[in-house]
Structure formats: C-alpha cells, structure tokens
Amino acid sequence: MSRTRTSIVDIARAAGVSKSTVSLVLQGSPLVNEKTREKVNALIGDLGYVYNRGAANLRQAKSKIIGIVVNDLTNSFFAELAVGVDMVVQSAGYVQFLAHSGESVDRQRQVIASMRENGIAGLILSPARGTEANDIKPLVDSGIPVVVVVRNLPGARVSALLSDNYAGAKSAVRHLVGLGHRRIAFMGGFLDTAVSADRVRGYRDAMTEAGIELNDNFIIHSAPSRAGGVAAVERMMVFAERPTAALCFNDAVAFGVCDGLRSNGIEPGKGFGVIGFDDVIEAKTAVPALTTVSVDPQGMGQRAAQLLLKQINAGQTDQETLVTSVRLVVRQSCGAPVRQLEEMA
Amino acid sequence: MSRTRTSIVDIARAAGVSKSTVSLVLQGSPLVNEKTREKVNALIGDLGYVYNRGAANLRQAKSKIIGIVVNDLTNSFFAELAVGVDMVVQSAGYVQFLAHSGESVDRQRQVIASMRENGIAGLILSPARGTEANDIKPLVDSGIPVVVVVRNLPGARVSALLSDNYAGAKSAVRHLVGLGHRRIAFMGGFLDTAVSADRVRGYRDAMTEAGIELNDNFIIHSAPSRAGGVAAVERMMVFAERPTAALCFNDAVAFGVCDGLRSNGIEPGKGFGVIGFDDVIEAKTAVPALTTVSVDPQGMGQRAAQLLLKQINAGQTDQETLVTSVRLVVRQSCGAPVRQLEEMA
DNA sequence: CTAATTAATTGGAACGTTCCAAATTAGTCA
DNA sequence: TGACTAATTTGGAACGTTCCAATTAATTAG
C-alpha cells in the first residue's frame, strides 16, 4: 500500500543516524554501538522495512541465489533431488531458483539465460536429453560455478556428481543370477543418455561374467516411465522363451513392469523377479516392496548443493567429478527369500 | 573470468553511442534508428553482455520473478502443480522462485521473507499445515499479490484457487453406491486440514443421502501417503464386518490401499472397490487403473499462475476465490463394468 | 533558404545498497 | 588538562539500469 517501500535511509532518518550506520547494523557488524543497534533494529520492525537484496547485489556482485534446473520435476527422483538441494541451500542462507526444462534443450537454454540475468551465484543442472557442453559454455566462461548432476556433460568444464550406474546394474544382475535366474531382461530407457548406456553396459558385463549368453531381444527399450514399463512387459509377453526376471532402467519403469506382469496374471516377486533403480520413496512401501539400486536422490541433491556452495565460497572453479557409489537394497520384488540380506537403514 | 561484468556503458562506448540509446535498444523501443539498433545488437552478442535484471528492478520497482512455495514437493500432486505454474510463468517472461516448506510453518515464513527480499512480483502459496492468515499478512499488506492454492487460508485478504472437494467426494461415494456397495469406508488423511474435512463431509453427506447409516469406524485416519494407505487397510482387516469399498483421501493413499489389500489376498477392483482423489499421472497407468476424482494439478497450477499474473498486471488486488469443479474419472479400481462411463480425455 | 516538424540521441538524476576514507566522539593515561 | 588511542559514525562515490527533459540531427513545408 505504501507509495514507496521504506528504505535504509528512512530508518536512518527515523533513528537520527546515517544510512551507513544502518547498513552496518544490517550486516551485524561489531563496529556499531549496542544502543544504536537496538534502536535501529526496533525501527526496522516498526516501519516494516524489508531488505533489498537486489540493490545490495548491485554493489557487491555476489548474490545469494542459486539456480537449479531439472529435466523432469514430475519424476519423483528429480523432485526429491530438488528437495535435497533446497535443504542445504536454504540453511546456508541462499534461496533457490528452480526451473523445469521438460527435457527441452531450448527451454533449458532460456531458463539458464534468465537465471543469469537474475544474477545467480551458481547453478545445479540436471541436463535435458541432448544437452551439449556448448549450451552452458557462456555461463561457465563467465566464472559462475556449475555442478552437473545425474547426467554427465562430457567436455564441459564443470563439476559433476554422478552415481555409479555401471556398478549398480552389475550388482543387481549378479544378485538375480545368484537367485538362480538365467534369462534376465533389461527393461526401459533409451540409449540416448549416458545413464542408460552405463546401466545397460553393467547389465551386459554382469551377464557375460556369469557365463550367460547375451540375447539382444532381452534388452527392451521403452519410455523411462511407468507407462514404459507396462509397454515393455507387453512386448516381452510375445516371446517364445520369456525372461524370468528383469532389471529395470529406473523405479518408475519397475513399477510399470509390476503392473504389466499382474495384468498378465504373473505376480511380481513370485513368478518373476523385478529390480528397479534409484530407490524413490515409494519403493519401500510398494507391494511387493521393490528391490532396487539405491541412489538416494535427496542425498545426492544435498551433496550437489554442498559441492556448489564450496565452489562459490572458494572462488576458484576447479572442477571435480564425483561418482557416488550405490548399493542394492533387497526387498521383495526380486523374489529373494526374506531372511536374506535385510535392508539396513 | 572477466574482471568485471560488461555493462550497458561498455557496449555504449564500443558502439560510439550513449548508454541511454543502448537501454532503448534493450527494451525494443521504436525510437531508435534501425542502423544503430543493429550495431548495438551485434556488439551485445560479441561482448557477451548479459542484462542485469537486478539493476533494472532497482530503478523500476517491478520484478519479473514470481515465487511459489509448496508444502511438499515430494508428493507428485504438488510437483505437477509446480510444473503447471512454471509453464505459464515462463512463457509470460517471468521466472519462478520455488521453495518447499515441508509442512513447516517456520520454514515457510523464512522462505517467504527471503523471497520478499529478493523482490518477487507475486506469490503462489500452497500453505503448510497450520498456516494462519497472519503469517502472510505483512506480505499482502505491502501490496504484493498472493494466490493461495489447494488449501484455503480463511481471513487472509488473498485470492484462492481451490477444488470442490466436497462435491468430488460426494460423487465418488454415489458412484460406489450405484455399484451396489453399502459398507463404504473413507481412508487416509487427518482432520487437520480443510481439504480433509471437506472430503469427509462429502463422504458423510452422500452416505446419509443414500440412506446408509454412518459407521464411524469406517472413517480410518492415517498419513496421507502410500504408507498411510497400507496402514489403513491393516486397521480395517480386524473389523468383524468389513467394508467392501473405500474412498481414499488422495491417490497416494489409494495406491497404498491397493498394496495393502493385495498383501491380504484381496484384489483391488475385484473384491474391493477403491477410489482415489487428485488424478496424478500414475493413476491412469497403474494396474488396476485407478478410479479417482480428477483435480488436474497441472491445470490448477496454470490457472493459479494466470490469476496471479492478471493481478500483477492489473495492479489492483481485488481478491477472488475460485472453486474449480472436479470430475470422477472411472477406471478399473472401483470395479465398475468397463463398458460404463469410459474416460473422455 | 528558413522555419517548423519529426526522428534520434543524450546527459544526468534516481533507485537502495555497500564500501572507503575521513571525521567525530569517547576513553585513557600521564 | 592535553595528547593519544580506541570506538563509533558518517558523507560521498560506486554498482547497472531506467526515466525525463533537453539537445541535436534529419526531414519537410513554405
């Protein structure tokens, strides 16, 4: 309602002191006398003053905004990741600009440009499919720290936080083999992302390692979503010799596979072993509880944020690539005897 | 890497023109000569100039940032809502500050304060449980438009966008009654939110309307999550006379109920009718596909954003409360004969 | 060719903060 | 008390934009 927002000079005038002093109070400087500090703080409350961070940034060129753009917020993996980032970012006194690229490189470029204009101090990026190092080059050239998560961006001079997809896939397949499965499928995802490629590679290597002949039909690509999982099962059902278990590209696909199996009269975890990837929250409570390779999206978000903050504070932009290890969480869907390998949270 | 970011005067100097002219070009003013415009634009590209929106806001006091805070990003309902908001906000040239309150009123207060400092032009708020009108009073008093979504905030002078929970619950129960059910439960959610209260009220009224005696045991409160759904079923199983169908607080609970039923040897949609609420994306592809009251979170986000933008542009803050109607989407989980009432997308 | 228009351009003030060097006040010691 | 030091306080000058009034250049009319 107020014609013009009350500024630092308004409270300075009211307190009978200079704007510089008020500024000092605002920054909690020890230089200022206790009595004046109190007077100023009281006035700040009374006059309903709100700090203008924009003006401050203008002068000191260090904002308290960090940007995060994810390729698909609708996927709970990324939503959790964003929550993880938010937690640490917020408690470090920063605020988070979140945008969703919807897997569109164009849109991603737009939002990154927009974030730049708004003066972000750093960026966490889960790149849209098809993103190239060049897309973020101007940003990194300008010296703004960038941390890439989940999907790598080869050639870009940025830090990256990835999960060990290869090892995760391998251990999942080994576990299925250990349960006696030989005809094991890989379901969901396309080969257009490094994540997918790594998981498939892990699957392949584990199979050959176990002395099982690879059957290319058993790698069934489909959308990395619940619907994609259903579709993969449909395609599998026409095979003469069907798989007895599947490693899925992610948990969403795995849930879809369970759905698909059931509508074909097969009970997941009984007639067919299913393993997912990511360990989203629903994995634990689903029926049957999903055996999955735990990536801990929220923790990943936290680590990404910490890494970014470190770089922001350090000033220098020495890139580092962290591959976080993953672990297989055995629950019911793979058909393991329950007594075995209980999850240790 | 550049010592200091290149500004409007840098390109002015390079182009041999005044900073005012460059500013004019930036705003696409028709006042400037075509030739100079080209020259300036070229320089802008070459020198890697990036617009400083903060400085501009300082002068013109209208930012292009809109804030959105949701109580739980992890719930896909809210994630989709945020995506909806993002879509229209982004195409209107705004950018979105998104924060997640995690149902904590304190944190919510913090992030709203932070957003204010950063000069948001408006706020979309899905309030944390326990939020009061007073919590956002300073914000609305300062003249910043606020749109409250999903949960109302009685007493606050803000616009609200709610869904007709009462009518939705009623129509769901009527449908179950029409299928011949008499012992119908309401599962999930607590009575601490208006949303929950409205849905329960709709359930009660529809029951009495149908001449069915209310059994308070059949209202089974639990966490509004998948795990809560499982828990509700467990509690139900000990009843001597069990319900034959349930209306669930939301889709997450409904999925949990399906899980719980199955682990008790009951097949959802066959032995027991299940109806959810919200219509999140997974509802369609789940097995059995979930009959649910469609709220269309993404569309709701879009409408909320449009409403907010309207208020921002109009300047005046005349509050309006919109109750959007909902519709029952009949799929498999309620046990309806498939031929009946097919979904019309 | 001059005056009157119209089209382009331009300085400087302003926005709300921080920073710096300098000034003021208070406090201490001989 | 006077000189010296420590503790506070304070004017500007920045920061990068927009806005306004005013100036200059180009065009047209008479």
Short mmCIF file of N, CA and C in Angstrom, two decimals, chain B residues 4 25 30 55-56 64 108 125 146 175 179 187 190 209 231 244-245 257 262 268 273 275 280 303:
data_model
loop_
_atom_site.label_atom_id
_atom_site.label_comp_id
_atom_site.label_asym_id
_atom_site.label_seq_id
_atom_site.Cartn_x
_atom_site.Cartn_y
_atom_site.Cartn_z
N THR B 4 35.33 -7.54 -14.42
CA THR B 4 34.03 -7.01 -14.07
C THR B 4 33.08 -7.29 -15.21
N VAL B 25 17.51 0.27 -26.98
CA VAL B 25 17.59 -0.92 -27.82
C VAL B 25 17.14 -2.14 -27.01
N PRO B 30 10.86 1.70 -30.29
CA PRO B 30 10.81 2.07 -31.71
C PRO B 30 11.50 3.41 -31.98
N ALA B 55 19.60 -4.60 -11.43
CA ALA B 55 19.78 -3.16 -11.54
C ALA B 55 18.52 -2.52 -12.10
N ALA B 56 17.94 -3.19 -13.08
CA ALA B 56 16.72 -2.65 -13.68
C ALA B 56 15.60 -2.57 -12.65
N LYS B 64 10.48 -9.42 -12.40
CA LYS B 64 9.91 -10.45 -13.24
C LYS B 64 10.05 -11.80 -12.57
N GLN B 108 8.38 -22.02 6.12
CA GLN B 108 7.58 -21.28 5.16
C GLN B 108 7.74 -19.79 5.37
N LEU B 125 1.03 -19.71 -3.21
CA LEU B 125 1.31 -20.42 -1.96
C LEU B 125 0.36 -21.58 -1.74
N VAL B 146 -1.02 -12.20 -3.91
CA VAL B 146 -0.81 -13.57 -3.46
C VAL B 146 -1.98 -14.43 -3.91
N HIS B 175 -21.15 -42.98 -6.73
CA HIS B 175 -20.82 -43.98 -7.74
C HIS B 175 -20.66 -45.36 -7.11
N LEU B 179 -22.91 -48.85 -7.62
CA LEU B 179 -22.38 -50.17 -7.96
C LEU B 179 -22.86 -51.23 -6.97
N MET B 187 -10.73 -43.58 3.78
CA MET B 187 -9.40 -43.93 4.30
C MET B 187 -8.36 -42.85 4.03
N PHE B 190 -5.85 -36.75 7.80
CA PHE B 190 -6.29 -36.40 9.15
C PHE B 190 -7.32 -35.29 9.04
N GLU B 209 -27.44 -39.38 2.45
CA GLU B 209 -28.33 -39.15 1.31
C GLU B 209 -28.81 -40.49 0.72
N ALA B 231 -1.41 -48.82 6.01
CA ALA B 231 -1.77 -48.87 7.42
C ALA B 231 -3.28 -48.91 7.61
N THR B 244 -16.65 -52.94 1.89
CA THR B 244 -16.44 -53.59 0.59
C THR B 244 -15.86 -52.60 -0.41
N ALA B 245 -15.69 -51.36 0.03
CA ALA B 245 -15.13 -50.35 -0.87
C ALA B 245 -14.63 -49.18 -0.03
N VAL B 257 -3.59 -48.38 -0.39
CA VAL B 257 -4.71 -49.28 -0.08
C VAL B 257 -4.67 -50.50 -1.01
N ARG B 262 -3.79 -56.25 -1.49
CA ARG B 262 -3.14 -57.37 -2.15
C ARG B 262 -2.35 -58.22 -1.17
N PRO B 268 -7.72 -55.54 -5.55
CA PRO B 268 -8.43 -54.27 -5.70
C PRO B 268 -9.17 -54.23 -7.04
N GLY B 273 -13.72 -52.25 -3.90
CA GLY B 273 -13.67 -51.07 -4.75
C GLY B 273 -12.83 -49.96 -4.14
N ILE B 275 -11.44 -45.94 -4.67
CA ILE B 275 -11.46 -44.69 -5.42
C ILE B 275 -10.47 -43.72 -4.78
N VAL B 280 -3.39 -38.03 -10.17
CA VAL B 280 -1.99 -37.83 -10.56
C VAL B 280 -1.71 -38.68 -11.78
N ARG B 303 -3.81 -22.32 -13.93
CA ARG B 303 -4.83 -21.31 -13.61
C ARG B 303 -4.35 -20.38 -12.51
#
